[in-house]
Short mmCIF file of C-alpha atoms in Angstrom, two decimals:
data_model
loop_
_atom_site.label_atom_id
_atom_site.label_comp_id
_atom_site.label_asym_id
_atom_site.label_seq_id
_atom_site.Cartn_x
_atom_site.Cartn_y
_atom_site.Cartn_z
CA ASP A 46 0.08 -0.14 -0.04
CA ARG A 47 1.28 3.43 -1.06
CA GLN A 48 0.38 4.93 2.39
CA ILE A 49 2.35 2.36 4.35
CA ARG A 50 5.46 2.90 2.22
CA GLN A 51 5.22 6.77 2.78
CA ILE A 52 4.92 6.11 6.57
CA ARG A 53 7.78 3.71 6.58
CA LYS A 54 9.97 6.11 4.60
CA ALA A 55 9.09 8.80 6.95
CA LEU A 56 9.89 6.66 10.10
CA VAL A 57 13.17 5.20 8.65
CA LYS A 58 14.23 9.04 7.95
CA LYS A 59 13.30 10.13 11.31
CA VAL A 60 15.38 7.21 13.12
CA LEU A 61 18.54 7.85 10.93
CA ASP A 62 18.24 11.35 11.63
CA THR A 63 17.98 10.77 15.42
CA PHE A 64 21.06 8.44 15.42
CA THR A 65 22.91 10.70 13.30
CA GLU A 66 22.20 13.50 15.81
CA LEU A 67 23.03 10.99 18.72
CA LYS A 68 26.44 10.19 16.88
CA GLU A 69 27.39 13.84 16.60
CA LYS A 70 26.20 15.22 19.98
CA GLU A 71 26.45 12.35 22.55
CA PRO A 72 29.10 9.95 21.13
CA GLU A 73 29.16 7.71 24.01
CA LYS A 74 25.67 7.42 24.13
CA TYR A 75 25.51 6.52 20.57
CA LEU A 76 28.31 3.66 21.00
CA SER A 77 26.08 2.25 23.84
CA LEU A 78 23.08 2.26 21.32
CA PHE A 79 25.37 0.75 18.56
CA LYS A 80 26.57 -1.83 20.80
CA ALA A 81 22.79 -3.00 21.39
CA PHE A 82 21.34 -2.56 18.11
CA GLY A 83 24.61 -2.40 15.73
CA ARG A 84 23.88 -5.82 14.15
CA VAL A 85 20.44 -4.30 12.98
CA LEU A 86 22.19 -1.15 11.41
CA LYS A 87 24.47 -3.47 9.61
CA GLU A 88 21.74 -5.54 8.22
CA GLY A 89 19.98 -2.59 6.96
CA LEU A 90 23.07 -1.70 4.61
CA PRO A 91 22.76 -4.26 2.31
CA GLU A 92 18.79 -4.26 2.47
CA ASP A 93 18.22 -0.34 2.31
CA HIS A 94 19.74 0.93 -0.90
CA ALA A 95 18.08 4.31 -0.56
CA ASN A 96 19.88 4.65 2.71
CA ARG A 97 23.05 2.93 2.25
CA ASP A 98 25.34 6.08 2.58
CA ARG A 99 23.55 7.25 5.87
CA LEU A 100 23.57 3.95 7.26
CA ALA A 101 27.37 3.45 6.37
CA ARG A 102 27.93 6.60 8.53
CA LEU A 103 26.46 5.04 11.39
CA LEU A 104 28.49 1.85 11.36
CA ARG A 105 31.30 1.04 13.83
CA PHE A 106 33.85 -1.62 13.54
CA SER A 107 36.95 -2.83 15.38
CA SER A 108 40.24 -2.44 13.75
CA THR A 109 43.95 -2.71 14.04
CA HIS A 110 44.08 0.92 15.32
CA HIS A 111 42.61 -0.20 18.66
CA GLN A 112 43.60 -2.85 20.78
CA GLY A 113 40.08 -3.87 22.35
CA ASP A 114 37.45 -5.69 20.39
CA GLU A 115 34.88 -2.85 20.98
CA GLN A 116 33.41 -1.69 17.45
CA THR A 117 34.02 1.99 18.03
CA VAL A 118 35.50 2.89 14.50
CA SER A 119 33.57 4.73 11.83
CA LEU A 120 34.42 4.53 8.26
CA ALA A 121 34.97 8.23 8.24
CA ASP A 122 37.63 7.99 11.32
CA TYR A 123 39.24 5.38 9.08
CA VAL A 124 39.44 7.35 6.01
CA SER A 125 40.64 10.39 8.11
CA ARG A 126 43.80 8.22 9.21
CA MET A 127 44.71 6.82 5.81
CA LYS A 128 48.18 6.75 4.79
CA ASP A 129 49.54 9.17 2.36
CA GLY A 130 49.08 7.37 -1.26
CA GLN A 131 46.44 4.79 0.35
CA THR A 132 43.25 4.99 -1.75
CA ALA A 133 41.26 1.93 -0.38
CA ILE A 134 39.65 0.88 3.02
CA TYR A 135 41.39 -2.71 4.00
CA TYR A 136 39.28 -5.09 6.11
CA ILE A 137 39.74 -8.80 7.08
CA THR A 138 36.79 -11.05 7.81
CA ALA A 139 37.19 -14.14 10.48
CA ASP A 140 34.83 -15.94 12.63
CA GLY A 141 35.89 -13.68 15.96
CA HIS A 142 37.75 -10.93 16.72
CA ALA A 143 40.94 -12.84 17.95
CA ALA A 144 41.12 -14.88 14.83
CA ALA A 145 40.54 -11.32 12.73
CA ARG A 146 43.53 -9.65 14.85
CA HIS A 147 45.93 -12.39 14.41
CA SER A 148 45.28 -13.29 10.61
CA PRO A 149 48.81 -13.79 8.98
CA HIS A 150 47.13 -11.41 6.15
CA LEU A 151 47.79 -8.60 8.42
CA GLU A 152 51.41 -8.88 8.51
CA ILE A 153 52.21 -6.82 5.55
CA PHE A 154 49.63 -4.17 6.79
CA ARG A 155 51.46 -3.94 10.17
CA LYS A 156 54.84 -3.60 8.67
CA LEU A 157 53.36 -0.70 6.50
CA GLY A 158 51.50 0.79 9.44
CA VAL A 159 48.06 0.39 7.52
CA GLU A 160 45.07 0.20 9.56
CA VAL A 161 42.75 -2.74 8.86
CA LEU A 162 39.13 -3.15 9.75
CA LEU A 163 38.44 -6.21 11.75
CA LEU A 164 35.06 -7.57 10.74
CA HIS A 165 34.26 -10.51 13.03
CA GLU A 166 30.37 -10.70 13.24
CA ARG A 167 28.57 -13.15 10.98
CA ILE A 168 26.75 -10.01 9.13
CA ASP A 169 30.00 -8.34 8.31
CA GLU A 170 30.88 -10.34 5.25
CA TRP A 171 27.41 -9.29 4.07
CA VAL A 172 28.08 -5.64 4.71
CA ALA A 173 31.54 -5.78 2.83
CA SER A 174 29.96 -7.37 0.02
CA SER A 175 27.45 -4.89 -0.27
CA LEU A 176 29.34 -1.83 0.42
CA HIS A 177 31.77 -1.33 -2.38
CA GLU A 178 32.95 2.10 -1.43
CA PHE A 179 32.65 4.75 1.24
CA ASP A 180 33.68 8.39 0.31
CA GLY A 181 35.07 7.57 -3.03
CA LYS A 182 37.49 4.83 -1.40
CA PRO A 183 36.88 1.35 -2.31
CA LEU A 184 36.73 -1.27 0.22
CA HIS A 185 39.31 -4.05 -0.25
CA SER A 186 39.98 -7.46 1.57
CA ALA A 187 43.68 -7.47 3.19
CA ALA A 188 43.07 -11.41 2.24
CA ALA A 189 43.04 -10.62 -1.52
CA LYS A 190 45.53 -12.20 -3.60
CA ASP A 191 45.95 -9.42 -6.05
CA LEU A 192 46.48 -6.22 -3.40
CA ASP A 193 48.71 -3.38 -4.65
CA LEU A 194 50.33 -1.81 -1.97
CA SER A 195 52.93 0.07 -3.74
CA ALA A 196 51.50 3.57 -3.52
CA ILE A 197 51.86 3.32 0.40
CA GLY A 198 55.47 1.82 0.25
CA GLY A 199 54.79 -1.62 0.04
CA GLU A 200 54.78 -4.38 -2.66
CA ALA A 201 51.83 -6.84 -3.67
CA PRO A 202 51.87 -9.46 -1.03
CA THR A 203 54.16 -12.67 -1.88
CA PRO A 204 53.13 -16.12 -1.31
CA GLU A 205 55.28 -15.95 2.02
CA ASP A 206 52.87 -13.05 3.13
CA THR A 207 49.55 -14.90 2.21
CA THR A 208 50.06 -18.36 3.40
CA PRO A 209 48.45 -19.30 6.93
CA SER A 210 51.45 -20.25 8.40
CA GLY A 211 53.46 -17.22 7.49
CA GLY A 212 55.95 -19.58 5.81
CA HIS A 213 56.84 -20.60 2.46
CA ALA A 214 54.10 -22.10 0.16
#
């Protein structure tokens, strides 16, 4: 029904406006809200194409920039910390935070001092596959074999960098 669609659109807009205002004015309260409802927001990203950009700005992730497993890093924060020459947002997916943080694929990024988002919730792979870019920066998996890190002082990962044992293939 047309009226129901209009009501839904208005409600979604109001909720996103409220979340955005809370994020900007009271970041600690927003983080508490995200801790409770972050998975629902993440679920909305692949399903609500009309609000994809607004939802992407509300999402929070763990990253190699912080030691804990709290999801406090926004994509805008990540972009603001990108190294000179870095053109992509890098992420790694895993079954848990510890597995993501200790992935052998991160070794080259640690050497280069490049932050990597640690996507460790089940919904995160779906989010990463549906969010191709943020603020003009493409998202790339840190586990991809065809990474070109030469613009930020690195080389394409060698087989030694991408084998799970960290040794020779």
